[in-house]
């Protein structure tokens, strides 16, 4: 048998596809499936016990104290999502619009807005922790310096302010990302359309609501979906700023922290439970996959092709 | 030339393969990154006496240690000798059968350890011990001697004297206490360091005997006092994290610090000039027994699957010896769990003295065996108490009902 060009080509393609496929299977698909499997077993410390069906899911959803913890963490995630939708994506859209309209200083601000995105979350977390330090933090010092000392607070220590402090830190960190995506979307709007609008109206509001917003819909789909996934997977910033316990008193507890603490234990508080932890991971994964799929599907439908 | 190098490599690798026959290398895992230099020294002393056994000390970040160890052991690998946690943390690993049972047949020195120390490394259900306890820690009050002297203060004998001392420091523009409670586990430390004397030994004994729970008047009263004294904590202390609160004391901005005996070495490192003293929190009356809260930190365990069992046991026996305990106390400034160790450092000797009047650090020692753990509940409830979201009575009630989920004596 002598190698035909077609066969050689097929072999070549196979050789290119198999290694990455094997890699993904080994390091992505296998861990996900094994986490699924872990969730159906009882765990004695690290040793896998008997098959328990849906008992772990029942435990985290319906038995106390897990049920309260799960609901509390979930609701915090929901709050984070909506707050960031306004503070991160909403502000991002406005910033993008101003940058696109090339207001004075646009070149400088384009860099300034995007710069924090480049910083690592660890740095941002510590930076904001310092800003919010009750004694020496720049926030409280500025308040005291301007005669607003009564507004100075232990921001990260109060149930009412801790989660919002984290949300604002996150918005400050990431607002450059939606800005950039929206800006790219706006810059793709053809000049003819804008010229046509200019003949009809001078109103910025009409321009934003009737022309720009519908035409950047693909960008909106991207940033909405990513924000959704990001806010329900939120982990690094709360971990750095509030600790794995969602301090104070679970006011900053989100699903990511709660899952981590449950599965791997918290050195200063609780033991580890791989079963319940895996069940939580599966639930979080399914929730994100289903809702993110739905959001993408719905938002895609309203996109306009130019 | 090439040939020479090649044969050199072959010879070396042959040597490497044949090494185990006459020399064994033990791997030894720890979460104490900051103690690496001292452990290298201990290991050297061991290796000099035991030719043929070498020990490789490897450290991991403390907060991730459990996860890394768990993963390694579950995967059938892991170190020969390892740092194990105490109490509930030990049970997690021991339960799965990953550790070698230790008793007087393989570690004779264990017989002389204090029962409380052994209990920390023993499974409650089977009474099997799995590790040689290394140190105990004590929750107490640390104070800055220079600040106390400058303000004419001495160690308080009663609660009122403590309040007066705090007032005086506040008047002098010094923070009486440096503590903050934004970091969850610090809240549990506050209860151990402040409230042990106030709740008293009688309460502890009744709690253990199943005659009292956390709604007991003595416990609630102790929490009320705890809340009261936080008046002398820094402004916004509920938003002050652990690291910042340590700095307030180490830098001499605060006069007192409620914390563990493990802070002493740490403060000294941060500020070598600091002069410190310690005391047990006073009670309402001068003759109330002043109590500190004590617990054991962890122990040295042997991997059940180690291929070098004999060498590992030899090493663990060394870790249980008085010679090691003395080195441990001298070099690491910690209260070694080995019996008969003397403490050169006067502060350490004082901690050992205070330990004679102690009750266990309750939640860690007795209530970390189920979910929700007493520690998790207490940390959250005290945060609520300190931010005016719960009264001491409610805290006591929530602790009791929360623990009733798994703690039999509280089940109604």
PDB file of C-alpha atoms in Angstrom, chain A residues 14-274:
ATOM      1  CA  UNK A  14      -5.823  13.365  13.070  1.00  0.00           C
ATOM      2  CA  UNK A  15      -2.384  14.014  14.479  1.00  0.00           C
ATOM      3  CA  UNK A  16      -3.307  17.637  14.967  1.00  0.00           C
ATOM      4  CA  UNK A  17      -6.687  17.030  16.560  1.00  0.00           C
ATOM      5  CA  UNK A  18      -6.041  14.111  18.870  1.00  0.00           C
ATOM      6  CA  UNK A  19      -3.519  15.689  21.290  1.00  0.00           C
ATOM      7  CA  UNK A  20      -5.645  18.750  22.143  1.00  0.00           C
ATOM      8  CA  UNK A  21      -8.753  16.581  22.357  1.00  0.00           C
ATOM      9  CA  UNK A  22      -6.992  14.215  24.751  1.00  0.00           C
ATOM     10  CA  UNK A  23      -5.741  17.189  26.735  1.00  0.00           C
ATOM     11  CA  UNK A  24      -9.212  18.687  27.096  1.00  0.00           C
ATOM     12  CA  UNK A  25     -10.700  15.315  27.964  1.00  0.00           C
ATOM     13  CA  UNK A  26      -8.094  14.670  30.637  1.00  0.00           C
ATOM     14  CA  UNK A  27      -7.929  18.094  32.249  1.00  0.00           C
ATOM     15  CA  UNK A  28     -11.401  19.546  31.630  1.00  0.00           C
ATOM     16  CA  UNK A  29     -14.008  16.892  30.931  1.00  0.00           C
ATOM     17  CA  UNK A  30     -12.702  14.290  33.352  1.00  0.00           C
ATOM     18  CA  UNK A  31     -12.530  16.612  36.403  1.00  0.00           C
ATOM     19  CA  UNK A  32     -16.049  17.913  35.707  1.00  0.00           C
ATOM     20  CA  UNK A  33     -17.456  14.417  35.403  1.00  0.00           C
ATOM     21  CA  UNK A  34     -15.612  13.230  38.503  1.00  0.00           C
ATOM     22  CA  UNK A  35     -17.001  16.182  40.481  1.00  0.00           C
ATOM     23  CA  UNK A  36     -20.433  15.080  39.306  1.00  0.00           C
ATOM     24  CA  UNK A  37     -19.680  11.577  40.528  1.00  0.00           C
ATOM     25  CA  UNK A  38     -18.266  12.747  43.887  1.00  0.00           C
ATOM     26  CA  UNK A  39     -21.562  14.483  44.601  1.00  0.00           C
ATOM     27  CA  UNK A  40     -23.382  11.146  44.750  1.00  0.00           C
ATOM     28  CA  UNK A  41     -21.188   9.556  47.408  1.00  0.00           C
ATOM     29  CA  UNK A  42     -20.805   9.923  51.102  1.00  0.00           C
ATOM     30  CA  UNK A  43     -17.342  11.006  52.255  1.00  0.00           C
ATOM     31  CA  UNK A  44     -15.596  10.104  55.482  1.00  0.00           C
ATOM     32  CA  UNK A  45     -12.959  12.774  55.513  1.00  0.00           C
ATOM     33  CA  UNK A  46     -11.022  11.884  52.400  1.00  0.00           C
ATOM     34  CA  UNK A  47     -12.221   8.336  51.891  1.00  0.00           C
ATOM     35  CA  UNK A  48     -15.116   7.755  49.547  1.00  0.00           C
ATOM     36  CA  UNK A  49     -17.944   5.949  51.261  1.00  0.00           C
ATOM     37  CA  UNK A  50     -21.121   4.426  49.911  1.00  0.00           C
ATOM     38  CA  UNK A  51     -23.288   5.656  47.059  1.00  0.00           C
ATOM     39  CA  UNK A  52     -25.992   7.903  48.487  1.00  0.00           C
ATOM     40  CA  UNK A  53     -27.896   9.094  45.434  1.00  0.00           C
ATOM     41  CA  UNK A  54     -29.192  12.618  45.801  1.00  0.00           C
ATOM     42  CA  UNK A  55     -28.640  12.813  49.578  1.00  0.00           C
ATOM     43  CA  UNK A  56     -25.876  15.429  49.278  1.00  0.00           C
ATOM     44  CA  UNK A  57     -28.094  17.611  47.096  1.00  0.00           C
ATOM     45  CA  UNK A  58     -30.930  17.233  49.551  1.00  0.00           C
ATOM     46  CA  UNK A  59     -28.556  18.132  52.370  1.00  0.00           C
ATOM     47  CA  UNK A  60     -27.326  21.412  50.885  1.00  0.00           C
ATOM     48  CA  UNK A  61     -30.752  22.463  49.646  1.00  0.00           C
ATOM     49  CA  UNK A  62     -33.179  21.367  52.330  1.00  0.00           C
ATOM     50  CA  UNK A  63     -31.487  20.584  55.655  1.00  0.00           C
ATOM     51  CA  UNK A  64     -30.356  23.156  58.185  1.00  0.00           C
ATOM     52  CA  UNK A  65     -28.001  24.912  58.536  1.00  0.00           C
ATOM     53  CA  UNK A  66     -26.970  24.267  54.910  1.00  0.00           C
ATOM     54  CA  UNK A  67     -30.287  25.417  53.447  1.00  0.00           C
ATOM     55  CA  UNK A  68     -29.999  28.848  55.059  1.00  0.00           C
ATOM     56  CA  UNK A  69     -26.355  29.156  54.036  1.00  0.00           C
ATOM     57  CA  UNK A  70     -27.138  28.158  50.452  1.00  0.00           C
ATOM     58  CA  UNK A  71     -30.013  30.622  50.135  1.00  0.00           C
ATOM     59  CA  UNK A  72     -28.002  33.402  51.778  1.00  0.00           C
ATOM     60  CA  UNK A  73     -25.015  32.887  49.467  1.00  0.00           C
ATOM     61  CA  UNK A  74     -27.259  32.624  46.402  1.00  0.00           C
ATOM     62  CA  UNK A  75     -29.127  35.829  47.221  1.00  0.00           C
ATOM     63  CA  UNK A  76     -25.835  37.621  47.740  1.00  0.00           C
ATOM     64  CA  UNK A  77     -24.763  36.461  44.272  1.00  0.00           C
ATOM     65  CA  UNK A  78     -28.036  37.754  42.822  1.00  0.00           C
ATOM     66  CA  UNK A  79     -27.471  41.134  44.469  1.00  0.00           C
ATOM     67  CA  UNK A  80     -23.899  41.214  43.171  1.00  0.00           C
ATOM     68  CA  UNK A  81     -25.102  40.445  39.653  1.00  0.00           C
ATOM     69  CA  UNK A  82     -27.704  43.211  39.536  1.00  0.00           C
ATOM     70  CA  UNK A  83     -25.501  45.756  41.291  1.00  0.00           C
ATOM     71  CA  UNK A  84     -22.638  45.085  38.906  1.00  0.00           C
ATOM     72  CA  UNK A  85     -25.031  45.199  35.963  1.00  0.00           C
ATOM     73  CA  UNK A  86     -25.639  48.838  36.850  1.00  0.00           C
ATOM     74  CA  UNK A  87     -22.275  49.847  38.313  1.00  0.00           C
ATOM     75  CA  UNK A  88     -20.073  47.959  35.907  1.00  0.00           C
ATOM     76  CA  UNK A  89     -21.956  47.418  32.657  1.00  0.00           C
ATOM     77  CA  UNK A  90     -24.179  50.503  32.912  1.00  0.00           C
ATOM     78  CA  UNK A  91     -21.343  52.816  33.791  1.00  0.00           C
ATOM     79  CA  UNK A  92     -19.184  51.005  31.255  1.00  0.00           C
ATOM     80  CA  UNK A  93     -21.705  51.815  28.513  1.00  0.00           C
ATOM     81  CA  UNK A  94     -21.787  55.487  29.460  1.00  0.00           C
ATOM     82  CA  UNK A  95     -18.009  55.697  29.651  1.00  0.00           C
ATOM     83  CA  UNK A  96     -17.762  54.033  26.251  1.00  0.00           C
ATOM     84  CA  UNK A  97     -20.218  56.543  24.827  1.00  0.00           C
ATOM     85  CA  UNK A  98     -18.264  59.504  26.173  1.00  0.00           C
ATOM     86  CA  UNK A  99     -15.002  58.064  24.898  1.00  0.00           C
ATOM     87  CA  UNK A 100     -16.566  57.403  21.525  1.00  0.00           C
ATOM     88  CA  UNK A 101     -17.862  60.970  21.306  1.00  0.00           C
ATOM     89  CA  UNK A 102     -14.261  62.020  21.916  1.00  0.00           C
ATOM     90  CA  UNK A 103     -14.919  64.491  24.667  1.00  0.00           C
ATOM     91  CA  UNK A 104     -11.817  66.460  25.746  1.00  0.00           C
ATOM     92  CA  UNK A 105      -9.238  64.169  27.344  1.00  0.00           C
ATOM     93  CA  UNK A 106     -10.650  61.032  25.732  1.00  0.00           C
ATOM     94  CA  UNK A 107      -7.218  59.658  24.881  1.00  0.00           C
ATOM     95  CA  UNK A 108      -6.076  59.896  28.497  1.00  0.00           C
ATOM     96  CA  UNK A 109      -9.308  58.503  29.898  1.00  0.00           C
ATOM     97  CA  UNK A 110      -9.312  55.585  27.505  1.00  0.00           C
ATOM     98  CA  UNK A 111      -6.111  54.421  29.190  1.00  0.00           C
ATOM     99  CA  UNK A 112      -7.191  55.429  32.708  1.00  0.00           C
ATOM    100  CA  UNK A 113     -10.448  53.493  32.541  1.00  0.00           C
ATOM    101  CA  UNK A 114      -8.819  50.353  31.255  1.00  0.00           C
ATOM    102  CA  UNK A 115      -5.733  50.400  33.477  1.00  0.00           C
ATOM    103  CA  UNK A 116      -7.273  48.746  36.591  1.00  0.00           C
ATOM    104  CA  UNK A 117      -8.450  45.799  34.469  1.00  0.00           C
ATOM    105  CA  UNK A 118      -4.815  44.928  33.899  1.00  0.00           C
ATOM    106  CA  UNK A 119      -4.104  44.729  37.641  1.00  0.00           C
ATOM    107  CA  UNK A 120      -4.416  41.346  39.271  1.00  0.00           C
ATOM    108  CA  UNK A 121      -7.398  40.775  41.544  1.00  0.00           C
ATOM    109  CA  UNK A 122      -5.036  40.144  44.452  1.00  0.00           C
ATOM    110  CA  UNK A 123      -3.568  43.627  44.125  1.00  0.00           C
ATOM    111  CA  UNK A 124      -6.980  45.247  43.736  1.00  0.00           C
ATOM    112  CA  UNK A 125      -8.287  43.368  46.782  1.00  0.00           C
ATOM    113  CA  UNK A 126      -5.446  44.450  49.028  1.00  0.00           C
ATOM    114  CA  UNK A 127      -5.530  47.974  47.649  1.00  0.00           C
ATOM    115  CA  UNK A 128      -9.221  48.359  48.470  1.00  0.00           C
ATOM    116  CA  UNK A 129      -8.761  46.761  51.834  1.00  0.00           C
ATOM    117  CA  UNK A 130      -6.269  49.522  52.573  1.00  0.00           C
ATOM    118  CA  UNK A 131      -8.585  52.211  51.149  1.00  0.00           C
ATOM    119  CA  UNK A 132     -11.337  50.976  53.467  1.00  0.00           C
ATOM    120  CA  UNK A 133      -9.189  50.481  56.566  1.00  0.00           C
ATOM    121  CA  UNK A 134     -11.246  51.862  59.490  1.00  0.00           C
ATOM    122  CA  UNK A 135      -8.355  53.815  61.038  1.00  0.00           C
ATOM    123  CA  UNK A 136      -5.885  54.645  58.286  1.00  0.00           C
ATOM    124  CA  UNK A 137      -7.911  54.078  55.119  1.00  0.00           C
ATOM    125  CA  UNK A 138      -8.051  56.881  52.601  1.00  0.00           C
ATOM    126  CA  UNK A 139     -11.867  56.704  52.524  1.00  0.00           C
ATOM    127  CA  UNK A 140     -12.361  57.365  56.223  1.00  0.00           C
ATOM    128  CA  UNK A 141      -9.496  59.860  56.382  1.00  0.00           C
ATOM    129  CA  UNK A 142     -11.006  61.856  53.517  1.00  0.00           C
ATOM    130  CA  UNK A 143     -14.396  61.808  55.197  1.00  0.00           C
ATOM    131  CA  UNK A 144     -12.923  63.027  58.469  1.00  0.00           C
ATOM    132  CA  UNK A 145     -10.812  65.635  56.660  1.00  0.00           C
ATOM    133  CA  UNK A 146     -13.849  67.119  54.951  1.00  0.00           C
ATOM    134  CA  UNK A 147     -15.909  67.354  58.113  1.00  0.00           C
ATOM    135  CA  UNK A 148     -17.950  64.267  57.264  1.00  0.00           C
ATOM    136  CA  UNK A 149     -16.350  62.248  60.038  1.00  0.00           C
ATOM    137  CA  UNK A 150     -19.741  60.974  61.148  1.00  0.00           C
ATOM    138  CA  UNK A 151     -19.959  59.064  57.862  1.00  0.00           C
ATOM    139  CA  UNK A 152     -16.677  57.235  58.494  1.00  0.00           C
ATOM    140  CA  UNK A 153     -17.485  53.557  58.925  1.00  0.00           C
ATOM    141  CA  UNK A 154     -15.836  50.199  59.474  1.00  0.00           C
ATOM    142  CA  UNK A 155     -16.860  49.446  55.889  1.00  0.00           C
ATOM    143  CA  UNK A 156     -15.789  45.814  55.769  1.00  0.00           C
ATOM    144  CA  UNK A 157     -17.045  45.002  59.264  1.00  0.00           C
ATOM    145  CA  UNK A 158     -20.731  45.827  58.936  1.00  0.00           C
ATOM    146  CA  UNK A 159     -23.371  43.605  57.418  1.00  0.00           C
ATOM    147  CA  UNK A 160     -24.934  46.599  55.697  1.00  0.00           C
ATOM    148  CA  UNK A 161     -21.803  47.889  53.959  1.00  0.00           C
ATOM    149  CA  UNK A 162     -19.409  44.957  53.544  1.00  0.00           C
ATOM    150  CA  UNK A 163     -20.913  43.424  50.407  1.00  0.00           C
ATOM    151  CA  UNK A 164     -21.383  46.829  48.772  1.00  0.00           C
ATOM    152  CA  UNK A 165     -17.759  47.659  49.492  1.00  0.00           C
ATOM    153  CA  UNK A 166     -16.739  44.518  47.613  1.00  0.00           C
ATOM    154  CA  UNK A 167     -19.125  45.320  44.751  1.00  0.00           C
ATOM    155  CA  UNK A 168     -17.698  48.803  44.336  1.00  0.00           C
ATOM    156  CA  UNK A 169     -14.140  47.489  44.449  1.00  0.00           C
ATOM    157  CA  UNK A 170     -15.072  44.990  41.745  1.00  0.00           C
ATOM    158  CA  UNK A 171     -16.765  47.642  39.597  1.00  0.00           C
ATOM    159  CA  UNK A 172     -13.708  49.899  39.913  1.00  0.00           C
ATOM    160  CA  UNK A 173     -11.497  47.004  38.887  1.00  0.00           C
ATOM    161  CA  UNK A 174     -13.486  45.704  35.934  1.00  0.00           C
ATOM    162  CA  UNK A 175     -15.438  48.659  34.516  1.00  0.00           C
ATOM    163  CA  UNK A 176     -12.828  49.065  31.792  1.00  0.00           C
ATOM    164  CA  UNK A 177     -13.750  45.734  30.265  1.00  0.00           C
ATOM    165  CA  UNK A 178     -17.387  46.451  29.293  1.00  0.00           C
ATOM    166  CA  UNK A 179     -16.232  49.934  28.306  1.00  0.00           C
ATOM    167  CA  UNK A 180     -13.754  48.479  25.873  1.00  0.00           C
ATOM    168  CA  UNK A 181     -16.231  46.010  24.409  1.00  0.00           C
ATOM    169  CA  UNK A 182     -18.943  48.651  24.017  1.00  0.00           C
ATOM    170  CA  UNK A 183     -16.473  51.112  22.541  1.00  0.00           C
ATOM    171  CA  UNK A 184     -15.399  48.545  19.955  1.00  0.00           C
ATOM    172  CA  UNK A 185     -19.085  47.968  19.165  1.00  0.00           C
ATOM    173  CA  UNK A 186     -19.720  51.701  18.758  1.00  0.00           C
ATOM    174  CA  UNK A 187     -16.727  52.167  16.528  1.00  0.00           C
ATOM    175  CA  UNK A 188     -18.167  49.544  14.191  1.00  0.00           C
ATOM    176  CA  UNK A 189     -21.316  51.613  13.581  1.00  0.00           C
ATOM    177  CA  UNK A 190     -21.019  52.908   9.994  1.00  0.00           C
ATOM    178  CA  UNK A 191     -20.617  56.656   9.532  1.00  0.00           C
ATOM    179  CA  UNK A 192     -23.513  56.822   7.021  1.00  0.00           C
ATOM    180  CA  UNK A 193     -26.012  55.796   9.677  1.00  0.00           C
ATOM    181  CA  UNK A 194     -24.737  58.466  12.027  1.00  0.00           C
ATOM    182  CA  UNK A 195     -24.833  61.107   9.289  1.00  0.00           C
ATOM    183  CA  UNK A 196     -28.406  60.138   8.541  1.00  0.00           C
ATOM    184  CA  UNK A 197     -29.375  60.537  12.199  1.00  0.00           C
ATOM    185  CA  UNK A 198     -27.698  63.883  12.398  1.00  0.00           C
ATOM    186  CA  UNK A 199     -30.055  65.157   9.659  1.00  0.00           C
ATOM    187  CA  UNK A 200     -33.058  64.078  11.713  1.00  0.00           C
ATOM    188  CA  UNK A 201     -32.219  65.142  15.261  1.00  0.00           C
ATOM    189  CA  UNK A 202     -29.610  66.704  17.476  1.00  0.00           C
ATOM    190  CA  UNK A 203     -30.825  64.878  20.583  1.00  0.00           C
ATOM    191  CA  UNK A 204     -28.134  62.702  22.181  1.00  0.00           C
ATOM    192  CA  UNK A 205     -30.807  60.679  23.912  1.00  0.00           C
ATOM    193  CA  UNK A 206     -32.459  59.681  20.643  1.00  0.00           C
ATOM    194  CA  UNK A 207     -29.059  58.824  19.242  1.00  0.00           C
ATOM    195  CA  UNK A 208     -28.239  56.600  22.219  1.00  0.00           C
ATOM    196  CA  UNK A 209     -31.564  54.878  22.613  1.00  0.00           C
ATOM    197  CA  UNK A 210     -32.605  54.476  18.975  1.00  0.00           C
ATOM    198  CA  UNK A 211     -29.309  53.998  17.172  1.00  0.00           C
ATOM    199  CA  UNK A 212     -26.321  53.228  19.350  1.00  0.00           C
ATOM    200  CA  UNK A 213     -27.908  50.884  21.877  1.00  0.00           C
ATOM    201  CA  UNK A 214     -29.598  48.596  19.317  1.00  0.00           C
ATOM    202  CA  UNK A 215     -26.465  48.512  17.198  1.00  0.00           C
ATOM    203  CA  UNK A 216     -24.147  47.511  20.030  1.00  0.00           C
ATOM    204  CA  UNK A 217     -26.439  44.632  20.996  1.00  0.00           C
ATOM    205  CA  UNK A 218     -23.783  42.006  20.140  1.00  0.00           C
ATOM    206  CA  UNK A 219     -21.425  43.713  22.595  1.00  0.00           C
ATOM    207  CA  UNK A 220     -24.199  43.766  25.200  1.00  0.00           C
ATOM    208  CA  UNK A 221     -24.749  40.035  24.767  1.00  0.00           C
ATOM    209  CA  UNK A 222     -21.074  39.411  25.451  1.00  0.00           C
ATOM    210  CA  UNK A 223     -20.742  41.616  28.532  1.00  0.00           C
ATOM    211  CA  UNK A 224     -24.072  40.512  30.041  1.00  0.00           C
ATOM    212  CA  UNK A 225     -23.234  36.850  29.704  1.00  0.00           C
ATOM    213  CA  UNK A 226     -19.727  37.289  31.016  1.00  0.00           C
ATOM    214  CA  UNK A 227     -20.974  39.353  33.935  1.00  0.00           C
ATOM    215  CA  UNK A 228     -23.527  36.702  34.773  1.00  0.00           C
ATOM    216  CA  UNK A 229     -20.940  33.930  34.752  1.00  0.00           C
ATOM    217  CA  UNK A 230     -18.473  36.152  36.597  1.00  0.00           C
ATOM    218  CA  UNK A 231     -20.819  37.204  39.376  1.00  0.00           C
ATOM    219  CA  UNK A 232     -22.018  33.683  40.115  1.00  0.00           C
ATOM    220  CA  UNK A 233     -18.442  32.389  40.100  1.00  0.00           C
ATOM    221  CA  UNK A 234     -17.263  35.339  42.194  1.00  0.00           C
ATOM    222  CA  UNK A 235     -14.493  34.158  44.474  1.00  0.00           C
ATOM    223  CA  UNK A 236     -11.130  35.937  44.443  1.00  0.00           C
ATOM    224  CA  UNK A 237     -12.172  39.389  45.590  1.00  0.00           C
ATOM    225  CA  UNK A 238     -14.410  38.292  48.495  1.00  0.00           C
ATOM    226  CA  UNK A 239     -11.785  35.710  49.478  1.00  0.00           C
ATOM    227  CA  UNK A 240      -9.095  38.370  49.690  1.00  0.00           C
ATOM    228  CA  UNK A 241     -11.170  41.154  51.219  1.00  0.00           C
ATOM    229  CA  UNK A 242     -13.578  39.291  53.501  1.00  0.00           C
ATOM    230  CA  UNK A 243     -11.986  35.892  53.994  1.00  0.00           C
ATOM    231  CA  UNK A 244     -13.291  32.415  53.325  1.00  0.00           C
ATOM    232  CA  UNK A 245     -16.017  32.740  55.987  1.00  0.00           C
ATOM    233  CA  UNK A 246     -17.852  35.558  54.223  1.00  0.00           C
ATOM    234  CA  UNK A 247     -17.170  37.790  57.202  1.00  0.00           C
ATOM    235  CA  UNK A 248     -18.942  39.508  58.920  1.00  0.00           C
ATOM    236  CA  UNK A 249     -21.497  36.886  59.803  1.00  0.00           C
ATOM    237  CA  UNK A 250     -21.890  35.586  56.238  1.00  0.00           C
ATOM    238  CA  UNK A 251     -22.836  39.034  54.922  1.00  0.00           C
ATOM    239  CA  UNK A 252     -20.318  38.643  52.098  1.00  0.00           C
ATOM    240  CA  UNK A 253     -20.783  34.925  51.652  1.00  0.00           C
ATOM    241  CA  UNK A 254     -21.189  33.978  47.999  1.00  0.00           C
ATOM    242  CA  UNK A 255     -21.569  30.579  46.353  1.00  0.00           C
ATOM    243  CA  UNK A 256     -17.880  30.375  45.445  1.00  0.00           C
ATOM    244  CA  UNK A 257     -16.680  30.885  49.028  1.00  0.00           C
ATOM    245  CA  UNK A 258     -19.415  28.666  50.400  1.00  0.00           C
ATOM    246  CA  UNK A 259     -18.536  25.829  48.039  1.00  0.00           C
ATOM    247  CA  UNK A 260     -14.817  26.118  48.793  1.00  0.00           C
ATOM    248  CA  UNK A 261     -15.369  26.155  52.541  1.00  0.00           C
ATOM    249  CA  UNK A 262     -17.742  23.222  52.438  1.00  0.00           C
ATOM    250  CA  UNK A 263     -15.604  21.008  50.226  1.00  0.00           C
ATOM    251  CA  UNK A 264     -12.142  21.748  51.570  1.00  0.00           C
ATOM    252  CA  UNK A 265     -12.881  22.884  55.091  1.00  0.00           C
ATOM    253  CA  UNK A 266     -11.926  26.062  56.817  1.00  0.00           C
ATOM    254  CA  UNK A 267      -8.829  25.733  58.916  1.00  0.00           C
ATOM    255  CA  UNK A 268     -10.239  28.039  61.579  1.00  0.00           C
ATOM    256  CA  UNK A 269     -13.759  26.712  61.718  1.00  0.00           C
ATOM    257  CA  UNK A 270     -15.164  23.707  59.950  1.00  0.00           C
ATOM    258  CA  UNK A 271     -14.298  20.316  58.599  1.00  0.00           C
ATOM    259  CA  UNK A 272     -14.313  19.207  54.989  1.00  0.00           C
ATOM    260  CA  UNK A 273     -17.180  17.538  53.200  1.00  0.00           C
ATOM    261  CA  UNK A 274     -16.373  16.607  49.612  1.00  0.00           C
TER     262      UNK A 274
END
